[in-house]
Amino acid sequence: MFILAVDMLQKLSIRNYALIDNLEIEFDQGLNIITGETGAGKSIILGALSLILGQRAESKYFFNQDKKCVIEGSFLLADEQLKPLFETNDLDFQAETLLRREISADGKSRAFINDTPVNLSILKQVGEKLIDIHSQHATQEINNPEFQLLIIDSLANHESLLATYRGGFKKLKQDQSLLKTLISKADEARAKQDYEQFLFNELEQANLKEGEQEDLEQELEKLTHAEGIKRSLLMATSLLTENEISATSILKEATIQLQNIEKFDSEINVLFERLRSSMIEIKDIADETSLIESKTLHSAERLSIIQQRLDVLYTLQQKHRVANNNELLQVQQKLEDSLAQLISSDEQIEVLTEEIEQLVIYLTKQAQELSVNRKKSIKVVEIATAKTLQRVGMPNAKLHFVQETITELNKDGLDYTQMLFSANAGQATAPVNKVASGGELSRLMLAIKSLLAKHTSLPTLIFDEIDTGISGETALKVGEVIADLGNDMQILSITHLPQIAAKGNSHYFVYKNEANNKTTTGIRKLSADERVAVIAEMLSGKNPGASALQNAKELLG
């Protein structure tokens, strides 16, 4: 009896996919065995499961072309290790999490995590943390240098150091990118610095002032028309005060007349006061007109000065393609800012370069510490894996990691590792994909996964017929290793071997139904008696005899 405290797939619901109309499977903890005849639909179930892992779907595989396909997976998240991933993607973290994928007949797809719509990349990102499917053809992962390094790091006990290093390396790349941008901009600015400095000096020497152009243009107009202005002002002054019939003379006479009769009527008194005020105002206007006239002079010298100054302004405006003096001042300010920015960016580049150099020194020390830890871990991995390989019928198998130091920091440090393998005595180790058969590769991956399960939190692991190429006593040993693995995590194993099937904590049988000219796939959990019968059939074929049934019982313990 065991109690798991790990993440697991609780239930899988499949509607309208391939040969499946409507199917629900509830899985158990530990090792779940899935068997069935060839072509019964075991791969269909895996195909449906891959849809909630973000894989592409095609509507031509639908059971009913008039309905949408819906795949749901219910997961129990026993701890909160995945909570940061959920929070990063703005998702609600729940102990019972539901991943759902809906594909309509026209091929449109929608994905949900706990009823929150997500895109496929997020669904895949989360799904890969919950389920890991390994088939006999899955050589890509084991040949991936990142996966090989993951094996070593998982046993090096330096998760905190590696996380700190990767955080620092991320900052390093950001700083280097910023430095590259600053240098590029500084180079561009420096290329036009001389010209901008010339333009700025030219504008600065012009001594531009806000509103100056408007004032000069107005003064120019006044000087140009000085004679006409003076003549009009003299005439106005004369009409207001100097003629016999000037405005002030007429108003004075009118005032006297109203003054003589104001005592007889209060309204006349009001008019008298208004007229007297007007007379005072007209006199003030006349005085001011006379004053302006006396100051209005035609100065050829001043006119020349103004015209020369405006010529300077107009030339600069034309050169910089602006409409007025104020816009010229804006151009001058931009040039000044650009020149100042160049000085500032040079200082910033200098500071950032120093920070990057110090960060590289700091990260290099961390990377060297990671390398030391990995060197120790490699020995442990090699020994532990060899022991497991011996258990599964490969007593002469060797796993060897080559650790080399690279010259430039990367996200993993300064290590390049390569995993080499040999299955037979006297055979030189070589890259796995060059020397391992399908059966050997399956057992090697089983040994690695078994090792990782003891040191890391792996998702639900699915073995898809990794027993290909093995039989007899070897199959029995592989079954024992898979069963041990099921003590630490949830395993789903699709198998054709009775030795492995007998090791399961739960056993599911995939079958075909034929009715109304339609073939459908179903699955059911076997009872204890049914397991005996099914395993006996796996041993001897249809209608097993007493000896096969007895053998099945012995395998089941």
CSV table of C-alpha atoms in Angstrom, one decimal, residues 143 394 398-399 419-424 427-441 444:
chain,number,residue,atom,x,y,z
A,143,ASN,CA,19.9,13.2,-27.7
A,394,MET,CA,21.9,-4.9,-19.7
A,398,LYS,CA,27.8,1.8,-19.9
A,399,LEU,CA,26.7,5.4,-19.8
A,419,MET,CA,26.1,11.6,-23.2
A,420,LEU,CA,27.8,8.5,-24.7
A,421,PHE,CA,26.5,5.0,-24.5
A,422,SER,CA,27.5,1.4,-25.0
A,423,ALA,CA,25.2,-1.5,-24.6
A,424,ASN,CA,27.7,-4.3,-25.0
A,427,GLN,CA,31.9,-1.8,-27.6
A,428,ALA,CA,33.2,1.8,-27.4
A,429,THR,CA,30.8,4.4,-26.1
A,430,ALA,CA,29.2,6.7,-28.7
A,431,PRO,CA,26.3,9.1,-29.0
A,432,VAL,CA,23.1,7.3,-28.1
A,433,ASN,CA,21.3,7.7,-31.5
A,434,LYS,CA,24.2,6.0,-33.2
A,435,VAL,CA,24.6,2.8,-31.1
A,436,ALA,CA,21.3,2.1,-29.2
A,437,SER,CA,18.6,-0.1,-30.7
A,438,GLY,CA,14.9,0.6,-30.0
A,439,GLY,CA,14.8,-1.7,-27.1
A,440,GLU,CA,18.0,-0.5,-25.6
A,441,LEU,CA,17.0,3.1,-26.0
A,444,LEU,CA,18.0,3.5,-21.1
